Amino acid sequence: MVQSLCGMAITYGLVLPIVHNQGLEMLQGLGIGILMISIVVGLMILQMCIAASFFLQPKLGTADKQKPLALNNSVLLGLGACLSRLLISCLLGMWLIAHIDRTIMQSGYEGADMGFSAWIGMLYVDHYHTNPVLVSFCHILITNHREKKLQQSTKYWCLNQSAGPHVSARSRTRWFLLQTLINNPRLTMHRKLKSGHSSQESQILKACSES
């Protein structure tokens, strides 16, 4: 919108006067504006030269090429710096107002720029929601939840498992017990067994140990 307004100002200020044979009047007004700017710049340069001529301190050292200035600022220089800062800020703000990844505020006041704050918030959201550990954890939770629902809804859930054949918990426990007793035969003396099972178990352990 600002660029369109600038284009309209250039059109009505420069193009249309030339089209309607009013170029001399337009050049006269443009010349007056340029003359005013030139006078201001000339006064600033003249003031700096006068300050350099009358307000110089003696050289601090013999090897110094220039004398240090006692006055390093002036009213016109400060006014010109203020206007230039305003103009540059307006130009940069006009070009950067549509960018949320760049702030138009100075350092320390970025929080006042809502666009820049939204950009930083989006970066934080992307960081937290695309964290590999978090994504993997959520994937594990979702997979376990689906398997539990499938187990509850399907009677023959073991047939739908892709991990392999179904093994009962009792058989797995017996197999671990057998492996433990084979590796530690002395533990058989401390086990309570039913009558008739001790001799059979000892024979199995003996056969397994010999093999």
Short mmCIF file of N, CA and C in Angstrom, two decimals, residues 141-154 157:
data_model
loop_
_atom_site.label_atom_id
_atom_site.label_comp_id
_atom_site.label_asym_id
_atom_site.label_seq_id
_atom_site.Cartn_x
_atom_site.Cartn_y
_atom_site.Cartn_z
N LEU A 141 3.82 -44.63 21.69
CA LEU A 141 2.55 -44.60 22.41
C LEU A 141 1.38 -44.94 21.49
N ILE A 142 1.37 -44.38 20.30
CA ILE A 142 0.28 -44.64 19.36
C ILE A 142 0.26 -46.10 18.94
N THR A 143 1.45 -46.66 18.69
CA THR A 143 1.53 -48.07 18.28
C THR A 143 1.04 -48.99 19.39
N ASN A 144 1.46 -48.74 20.62
CA ASN A 144 1.00 -49.57 21.73
C ASN A 144 -0.50 -49.43 21.96
N HIS A 145 -1.02 -48.23 21.79
CA HIS A 145 -2.46 -48.04 21.97
C HIS A 145 -3.25 -48.79 20.90
N ARG A 146 -2.77 -48.78 19.68
CA ARG A 146 -3.46 -49.51 18.61
C ARG A 146 -3.40 -51.01 18.84
N GLU A 147 -2.28 -51.51 19.32
CA GLU A 147 -2.16 -52.94 19.58
C GLU A 147 -3.08 -53.37 20.72
N LYS A 148 -3.20 -52.53 21.75
CA LYS A 148 -4.10 -52.87 22.84
C LYS A 148 -5.56 -52.88 22.39
N LYS A 149 -5.92 -51.92 21.58
CA LYS A 149 -7.30 -51.89 21.06
C LYS A 149 -7.57 -53.10 20.17
N LEU A 150 -6.58 -53.48 19.35
CA LEU A 150 -6.74 -54.64 18.50
C LEU A 150 -6.84 -55.92 19.31
N GLN A 151 -6.08 -56.00 20.40
CA GLN A 151 -6.14 -57.17 21.26
C GLN A 151 -7.49 -57.29 21.96
N GLN A 152 -8.07 -56.17 22.34
CA GLN A 152 -9.36 -56.19 23.01
C GLN A 152 -10.51 -56.47 22.06
N SER A 153 -10.40 -56.01 20.83
CA SER A 153 -11.51 -56.16 19.88
C SER A 153 -11.46 -57.47 19.11
N THR A 154 -10.28 -58.06 18.96
CA THR A 154 -10.13 -59.29 18.17
C THR A 154 -9.93 -60.47 19.11
N TRP A 157 -6.33 -62.46 18.45
CA TRP A 157 -5.38 -61.37 18.19
C TRP A 157 -3.98 -61.89 17.88
#
